[in-house]
PDB file of C-alpha atoms in Angstrom:
ATOM      1  CA  MET A  20     -30.680  67.154  42.146  1.00  0.00           C
ATOM      2  CA  VAL A  21     -28.540  70.653  41.215  1.00  0.00           C
ATOM      3  CA  GLY A  22     -28.640  73.053  44.225  1.00  0.00           C
ATOM      4  CA  VAL A  23     -25.599  75.590  44.938  1.00  0.00           C
ATOM      5  CA  SER A  24     -24.548  74.579  48.746  1.00  0.00           C
ATOM      6  CA  ALA A  25     -25.779  77.489  50.949  1.00  0.00           C
ATOM      7  CA  CYS A  26     -25.035  77.067  54.998  1.00  0.00           C
ATOM      8  CA  ASP A  27     -26.114  79.109  57.970  1.00  0.00           C
ATOM      9  CA  ASP A  28     -22.582  80.027  59.158  1.00  0.00           C
ATOM     10  CA  PRO A  29     -20.349  83.053  57.156  1.00  0.00           C
ATOM     11  CA  SER A  30     -17.186  81.989  58.119  1.00  0.00           C
ATOM     12  CA  ILE A  31     -17.410  78.872  55.741  1.00  0.00           C
ATOM     13  CA  LEU A  32     -19.898  79.922  52.754  1.00  0.00           C
ATOM     14  CA  GLU A  33     -16.279  80.080  50.998  1.00  0.00           C
ATOM     15  CA  ALA A  34     -16.267  76.345  50.657  1.00  0.00           C
ATOM     16  CA  LEU A  35     -18.555  73.843  49.506  1.00  0.00           C
ATOM     17  CA  THR A  36     -20.023  72.112  52.608  1.00  0.00           C
ATOM     18  CA  ARG A  37     -21.781  69.216  49.895  1.00  0.00           C
ATOM     19  CA  LYS A  38     -19.863  67.554  46.738  1.00  0.00           C
ATOM     20  CA  PRO A  39     -16.788  69.215  47.640  1.00  0.00           C
ATOM     21  CA  ASP A  40     -15.328  67.470  44.495  1.00  0.00           C
ATOM     22  CA  ARG A  41     -17.202  69.683  42.673  1.00  0.00           C
ATOM     23  CA  ALA A  42     -15.931  72.948  43.927  1.00  0.00           C
ATOM     24  CA  GLY A  43     -13.754  74.637  40.324  1.00  0.00           C
ATOM     25  CA  ASP A  44     -11.221  77.243  40.888  1.00  0.00           C
ATOM     26  CA  ARG A  45     -10.715  80.819  39.426  1.00  0.00           C
ATOM     27  CA  ALA A  46     -10.817  79.492  36.068  1.00  0.00           C
ATOM     28  CA  LEU A  47     -14.122  78.231  36.114  1.00  0.00           C
ATOM     29  CA  LEU A  48     -15.924  81.368  38.175  1.00  0.00           C
ATOM     30  CA  ASP A  49     -14.396  83.707  34.847  1.00  0.00           C
ATOM     31  CA  ASP A  50     -15.755  80.782  32.572  1.00  0.00           C
ATOM     32  CA  VAL A  51     -19.105  80.889  34.048  1.00  0.00           C
ATOM     33  CA  LEU A  52     -19.110  84.505  34.228  1.00  0.00           C
ATOM     34  CA  ASP A  53     -18.537  84.936  30.808  1.00  0.00           C
ATOM     35  CA  GLU A  54     -20.574  82.968  29.555  1.00  0.00           C
ATOM     36  CA  ALA A  55     -24.029  83.923  31.303  1.00  0.00           C
ATOM     37  CA  ARG A  56     -25.648  86.608  30.580  1.00  0.00           C
ATOM     38  CA  VAL A  57     -28.336  86.859  33.822  1.00  0.00           C
ATOM     39  CA  GLY A  58     -27.137  86.692  37.038  1.00  0.00           C
ATOM     40  CA  VAL A  59     -29.180  87.096  40.194  1.00  0.00           C
ATOM     41  CA  LEU A  60     -28.552  90.452  42.547  1.00  0.00           C
ATOM     42  CA  SER A  61     -29.946  89.423  45.881  1.00  0.00           C
ATOM     43  CA  THR A  62     -28.910  91.454  49.310  1.00  0.00           C
ATOM     44  CA  VAL A  63     -31.892  92.242  52.136  1.00  0.00           C
ATOM     45  CA  VAL A  64     -33.962  95.271  53.010  1.00  0.00           C
ATOM     46  CA  ASP A  65     -35.573  96.089  55.960  1.00  0.00           C
ATOM     47  CA  GLY A  66     -35.254  92.795  56.677  1.00  0.00           C
ATOM     48  CA  GLN A  67     -36.734  91.598  53.607  1.00  0.00           C
ATOM     49  CA  PRO A  68     -34.921  89.378  51.393  1.00  0.00           C
ATOM     50  CA  TRP A  69     -34.754  91.054  48.275  1.00  0.00           C
ATOM     51  CA  SER A  70     -33.471  89.713  44.649  1.00  0.00           C
ATOM     52  CA  VAL A  71     -33.468  90.625  41.539  1.00  0.00           C
ATOM     53  CA  PRO A  72     -32.089  89.433  37.499  1.00  0.00           C
ATOM     54  CA  LEU A  73     -29.511  91.513  35.785  1.00  0.00           C
ATOM     55  CA  LEU A  74     -27.691  91.417  33.628  1.00  0.00           C
ATOM     56  CA  PHE A  75     -24.169  91.645  33.712  1.00  0.00           C
ATOM     57  CA  ALA A  76     -20.188  91.442  32.587  1.00  0.00           C
ATOM     58  CA  ARG A  77     -17.039  90.646  34.072  1.00  0.00           C
ATOM     59  CA  ASP A  78     -14.527  93.421  33.264  1.00  0.00           C
ATOM     60  CA  GLY A  79     -11.225  91.592  35.447  1.00  0.00           C
ATOM     61  CA  ASP A  80     -11.462  90.910  38.784  1.00  0.00           C
ATOM     62  CA  ALA A  81     -15.200  92.201  38.793  1.00  0.00           C
ATOM     63  CA  ILE A  82     -18.290  92.181  37.619  1.00  0.00           C
ATOM     64  CA  LEU A  83     -20.592  94.771  36.398  1.00  0.00           C
ATOM     65  CA  LEU A  84     -24.230  96.060  37.040  1.00  0.00           C
ATOM     66  CA  HIS A  85     -27.014  98.699  35.479  1.00  0.00           C
ATOM     67  CA  GLY A  86     -30.103 100.007  36.090  1.00  0.00           C
ATOM     68  CA  SER A  87     -32.215 102.610  36.206  1.00  0.00           C
ATOM     69  CA  SER A  88     -31.320 105.398  38.547  1.00  0.00           C
ATOM     70  CA  GLY A  89     -34.734 105.267  40.554  1.00  0.00           C
ATOM     71  CA  ALA A  90     -34.289 102.063  40.721  1.00  0.00           C
ATOM     72  CA  GLY A  91     -34.519 101.992  44.651  1.00  0.00           C
ATOM     73  CA  MET A  92     -32.386  98.244  45.361  1.00  0.00           C
ATOM     74  CA  LEU A  93     -29.810  99.696  43.010  1.00  0.00           C
ATOM     75  CA  ARG A  94     -30.435 102.488  45.088  1.00  0.00           C
ATOM     76  CA  HIS A  95     -29.809 100.227  48.714  1.00  0.00           C
ATOM     77  CA  VAL A  96     -26.645  98.121  47.225  1.00  0.00           C
ATOM     78  CA  GLY A  97     -24.610 100.723  45.967  1.00  0.00           C
ATOM     79  CA  ALA A  98     -25.005 102.096  49.384  1.00  0.00           C
ATOM     80  CA  GLY A  99     -22.573  99.241  50.939  1.00  0.00           C
ATOM     81  CA  ALA A 100     -25.269  96.701  51.535  1.00  0.00           C
ATOM     82  CA  PRO A 101     -24.070  93.082  51.698  1.00  0.00           C
ATOM     83  CA  VAL A 102     -24.858  91.741  48.740  1.00  0.00           C
ATOM     84  CA  ALA A 103     -24.581  88.052  46.809  1.00  0.00           C
ATOM     85  CA  PHE A 104     -24.393  87.577  43.316  1.00  0.00           C
ATOM     86  CA  THR A 105     -25.596  84.248  41.827  1.00  0.00           C
ATOM     87  CA  VAL A 106     -25.156  83.076  37.854  1.00  0.00           C
ATOM     88  CA  PHE A 107     -26.114  79.359  36.339  1.00  0.00           C
ATOM     89  CA  VAL A 108     -25.533  77.976  33.567  1.00  0.00           C
ATOM     90  CA  MET A 109     -26.749  74.506  32.831  1.00  0.00           C
ATOM     91  CA  ASP A 110     -24.967  72.132  30.166  1.00  0.00           C
ATOM     92  CA  ALA A 111     -27.861  69.058  29.657  1.00  0.00           C
ATOM     93  CA  LEU A 112     -30.267  67.006  31.739  1.00  0.00           C
ATOM     94  CA  VAL A 113     -28.764  63.774  32.888  1.00  0.00           C
ATOM     95  CA  ILE A 114     -30.564  61.292  33.092  1.00  0.00           C
ATOM     96  CA  ALA A 115     -31.198  58.117  35.168  1.00  0.00           C
ATOM     97  CA  ASP A 116     -34.053  55.149  35.203  1.00  0.00           C
ATOM     98  CA  THR A 117     -34.835  56.768  38.891  1.00  0.00           C
ATOM     99  CA  LEU A 118     -36.404  60.042  39.417  1.00  0.00           C
ATOM    100  CA  PHE A 119     -34.281  59.999  42.996  1.00  0.00           C
ATOM    101  CA  ASP A 120     -31.178  59.921  40.126  1.00  0.00           C
ATOM    102  CA  HIS A 121     -32.654  62.267  37.459  1.00  0.00           C
ATOM    103  CA  SER A 122     -29.688  64.901  37.624  1.00  0.00           C
ATOM    104  CA  ALA A 123     -28.060  68.112  35.280  1.00  0.00           C
ATOM    105  CA  ASN A 124     -24.480  68.906  34.116  1.00  0.00           C
ATOM    106  CA  TYR A 125     -24.140  72.791  35.282  1.00  0.00           C
ATOM    107  CA  ARG A 126     -21.998  75.692  36.421  1.00  0.00           C
ATOM    108  CA  SER A 127     -22.856  78.063  38.795  1.00  0.00           C
ATOM    109  CA  ALA A 128     -20.923  80.683  40.330  1.00  0.00           C
ATOM    110  CA  VAL A 129     -21.918  82.563  44.024  1.00  0.00           C
ATOM    111  CA  ILE A 130     -20.264  86.211  44.594  1.00  0.00           C
ATOM    112  CA  ARG A 131     -20.188  87.915  47.560  1.00  0.00           C
ATOM    113  CA  GLY A 132     -19.628  91.160  48.937  1.00  0.00           C
ATOM    114  CA  THR A 133     -20.470  95.210  48.655  1.00  0.00           C
ATOM    115  CA  THR A 134     -20.915  96.567  45.275  1.00  0.00           C
ATOM    116  CA  GLU A 135     -19.201 100.625  44.463  1.00  0.00           C
ATOM    117  CA  ILE A 136     -21.016 102.917  42.520  1.00  0.00           C
ATOM    118  CA  VAL A 137     -19.121 103.403  39.349  1.00  0.00           C
ATOM    119  CA  ASP A 138     -18.641 107.217  38.027  1.00  0.00           C
ATOM    120  CA  ASP A 139     -18.025 106.057  34.741  1.00  0.00           C
ATOM    121  CA  ALA A 140     -21.637 104.517  33.536  1.00  0.00           C
ATOM    122  CA  LEU A 141     -20.372 105.123  29.594  1.00  0.00           C
ATOM    123  CA  HIS A 142     -17.858 102.114  31.090  1.00  0.00           C
ATOM    124  CA  VAL A 143     -19.939  99.812  31.836  1.00  0.00           C
ATOM    125  CA  LEU A 144     -23.093 100.466  29.066  1.00  0.00           C
ATOM    126  CA  GLU A 145     -20.187  99.411  26.642  1.00  0.00           C
ATOM    127  CA  MET A 146     -19.500  96.765  28.400  1.00  0.00           C
ATOM    128  CA  LEU A 147     -22.370  95.225  29.008  1.00  0.00           C
ATOM    129  CA  SER A 148     -23.056  95.730  25.072  1.00  0.00           C
ATOM    130  CA  ASP A 149     -20.146  94.126  23.851  1.00  0.00           C
ATOM    131  CA  LYS A 150     -20.704  91.111  25.362  1.00  0.00           C
ATOM    132  CA  LEU A 151     -24.474  90.719  24.016  1.00  0.00           C
ATOM    133  CA  ILE A 152     -23.801  92.125  21.053  1.00  0.00           C
ATOM    134  CA  PRO A 153     -20.105  91.906  19.990  1.00  0.00           C
ATOM    135  CA  GLY A 154     -19.450  95.398  17.734  1.00  0.00           C
ATOM    136  CA  ARG A 155     -22.765  96.828  18.570  1.00  0.00           C
ATOM    137  CA  VAL A 156     -21.416  99.467  20.566  1.00  0.00           C
ATOM    138  CA  ALA A 157     -19.541 100.920  17.247  1.00  0.00           C
ATOM    139  CA  GLU A 158     -22.749 100.788  15.067  1.00  0.00           C
ATOM    140  CA  VAL A 159     -24.504 103.493  17.222  1.00  0.00           C
ATOM    141  CA  ARG A 160     -24.892 106.784  18.604  1.00  0.00           C
ATOM    142  CA  GLU A 161     -23.411 107.851  21.554  1.00  0.00           C
ATOM    143  CA  ALA A 162     -25.141 108.185  24.465  1.00  0.00           C
ATOM    144  CA  THR A 163     -26.515 111.677  25.765  1.00  0.00           C
ATOM    145  CA  ARG A 164     -25.800 113.594  29.286  1.00  0.00           C
ATOM    146  CA  LYS A 165     -29.593 112.622  30.540  1.00  0.00           C
ATOM    147  CA  GLU A 166     -28.942 109.351  29.559  1.00  0.00           C
ATOM    148  CA  LEU A 167     -25.948 108.571  31.138  1.00  0.00           C
ATOM    149  CA  ALA A 168     -27.859 110.738  34.297  1.00  0.00           C
ATOM    150  CA  ALA A 169     -30.702 107.675  34.329  1.00  0.00           C
ATOM    151  CA  THR A 170     -28.399 105.087  34.689  1.00  0.00           C
ATOM    152  CA  VAL A 171     -26.614 103.806  38.061  1.00  0.00           C
ATOM    153  CA  ALA A 172     -23.754 101.545  37.189  1.00  0.00           C
ATOM    154  CA  LEU A 173     -22.513  99.173  40.025  1.00  0.00           C
ATOM    155  CA  ARG A 174     -19.188  97.008  40.080  1.00  0.00           C
ATOM    156  CA  LEU A 175     -18.931  94.199  43.012  1.00  0.00           C
ATOM    157  CA  PRO A 176     -15.313  93.113  43.173  1.00  0.00           C
ATOM    158  CA  ILE A 177     -13.677  89.430  43.225  1.00  0.00           C
ATOM    159  CA  VAL A 178     -12.615  88.923  46.051  1.00  0.00           C
ATOM    160  CA  ASP A 179     -10.436  85.754  47.318  1.00  0.00           C
ATOM    161  CA  GLY A 180     -12.688  83.908  50.186  1.00  0.00           C
ATOM    162  CA  GLN A 181     -15.676  85.779  48.763  1.00  0.00           C
ATOM    163  CA  TRP A 182     -17.013  83.292  46.020  1.00  0.00           C
ATOM    164  CA  ILE A 183     -17.763  79.613  45.610  1.00  0.00           C
ATOM    165  CA  ALA A 184     -17.842  77.928  41.590  1.00  0.00           C
ATOM    166  CA  LYS A 185     -19.450  74.631  41.455  1.00  0.00           C
ATOM    167  CA  ALA A 186     -19.828  72.639  38.563  1.00  0.00           C
ATOM    168  CA  ARG A 187     -20.777  68.746  37.510  1.00  0.00           C
ATOM    169  CA  SER A 188     -20.168  67.061  34.348  1.00  0.00           C
ATOM    170  CA  GLY A 189     -20.976  63.639  33.152  1.00  0.00           C
ATOM    171  CA  GLY A 190     -23.580  60.927  33.327  1.00  0.00           C
ATOM    172  CA  PRO A 191     -25.481  59.374  35.928  1.00  0.00           C
ATOM    173  CA  GLY A 192     -23.905  58.710  39.328  1.00  0.00           C
ATOM    174  CA  ALA A 193     -25.734  54.944  40.225  1.00  0.00           C
ATOM    175  CA  ASP A 194     -25.535  52.090  37.996  1.00  0.00           C
ATOM    176  CA  ALA A 195     -28.476  51.383  36.331  1.00  0.00           C
ATOM    177  CA  ALA A 196     -30.239  48.084  34.295  1.00  0.00           C
ATOM    178  CA  GLY A 197     -32.175  50.414  32.099  1.00  0.00           C
ATOM    179  CA  TRP A 198     -31.697  53.722  30.048  1.00  0.00           C
ATOM    180  CA  THR A 199     -29.508  56.359  30.576  1.00  0.00           C
ATOM    181  CA  GLY A 200     -27.674  58.973  28.997  1.00  0.00           C
ATOM    182  CA  VAL A 201     -27.408  62.927  28.786  1.00  0.00           C
ATOM    183  CA  VAL A 202     -29.450  65.595  27.100  1.00  0.00           C
ATOM    184  CA  PRO A 203     -27.206  68.254  25.739  1.00  0.00           C
ATOM    185  CA  MET A 204     -28.292  71.722  25.971  1.00  0.00           C
ATOM    186  CA  ARG A 205     -27.253  75.085  24.905  1.00  0.00           C
ATOM    187  CA  THR A 206     -28.535  78.378  24.113  1.00  0.00           C
ATOM    188  CA  VAL A 207     -28.992  79.983  20.035  1.00  0.00           C
ATOM    189  CA  PHE A 208     -30.194  83.012  18.348  1.00  0.00           C
ATOM    190  CA  ASP A 209     -32.951  82.794  15.544  1.00  0.00           C
ATOM    191  CA  ASP A 210     -33.078  85.179  12.444  1.00  0.00           C
ATOM    192  CA  PRO A 211     -33.644  88.743  13.554  1.00  0.00           C
ATOM    193  CA  ILE A 212     -37.267  89.957  13.584  1.00  0.00           C
ATOM    194  CA  THR A 213     -37.146  93.591  12.436  1.00  0.00           C
ATOM    195  CA  TYR A 214     -39.312  96.585  13.830  1.00  0.00           C
ATOM    196  CA  THR A 215     -37.816  99.820  11.824  1.00  0.00           C
ATOM    197  CA  GLY A 216     -34.987 100.025   8.876  1.00  0.00           C
ATOM    198  CA  THR A 217     -34.007  97.468   6.253  1.00  0.00           C
ATOM    199  CA  GLU A 218     -31.184  94.879   6.920  1.00  0.00           C
ATOM    200  CA  PRO A 219     -30.277  94.365  10.433  1.00  0.00           C
ATOM    201  CA  PRO A 220     -26.472  95.415  11.435  1.00  0.00           C
ATOM    202  CA  ALA A 221     -23.689  93.719  11.298  1.00  0.00           C
ATOM    203  CA  SER A 222     -23.414  92.563  14.643  1.00  0.00           C
ATOM    204  CA  VAL A 223     -27.389  91.706  14.394  1.00  0.00           C
ATOM    205  CA  ARG A 224     -26.679  89.532  12.222  1.00  0.00           C
ATOM    206  CA  ALA A 225     -23.355  88.107  13.273  1.00  0.00           C
ATOM    207  CA  LEU A 226     -25.769  86.267  16.678  1.00  0.00           C
ATOM    208  CA  SER A 227     -27.226  83.990  15.031  1.00  0.00           C
ATOM    209  CA  ALA A 228     -24.776  83.128  12.359  1.00  0.00           C
ATOM    210  CA  GLY A 229     -22.285  82.260  14.774  1.00  0.00           C
TER     211      GLY A 229
END
């Protein structure tokens, strides 16, 4: 089944030790980061593992993250604690005629490093919004100083030697006598559900129309 390779030796974390043929280049890394909307930020606090899923956006050679200034984990990593950020996009279920040979087609990435606090929280909020809801930034009021003060914005640089991108595609790898195949998967938006106001704005309507 699917997994991102792990290794206890930090010196070889930059390379896949299992199925190295699935390793991808920077183009694959950017593709995964630009398509996925949620990643998992992980670190160690007082000797204990700590992970949290976060919305994110790629800005060139960096990953942008944000959250509440009251979040202890974000303050911890913002102070320089090492982190790993993982992203996974599932493209299809791969159906074999044995349970052992079932698999999935996917694209994944693991980025390691240390985050930096971004002074311009508004830029991070706008980048995230533009990724999640293209065009929404122009439709809303400006963020207030109070809102920006309550936001911690982080930047995780993408550094050569500190990331791995991995992908699988195709059908089952084993010969089979019974039915095998692939069931593609994709993410779609349903029609918006109105809570207040009348007509959903253009950026929201475009999500379900795309």
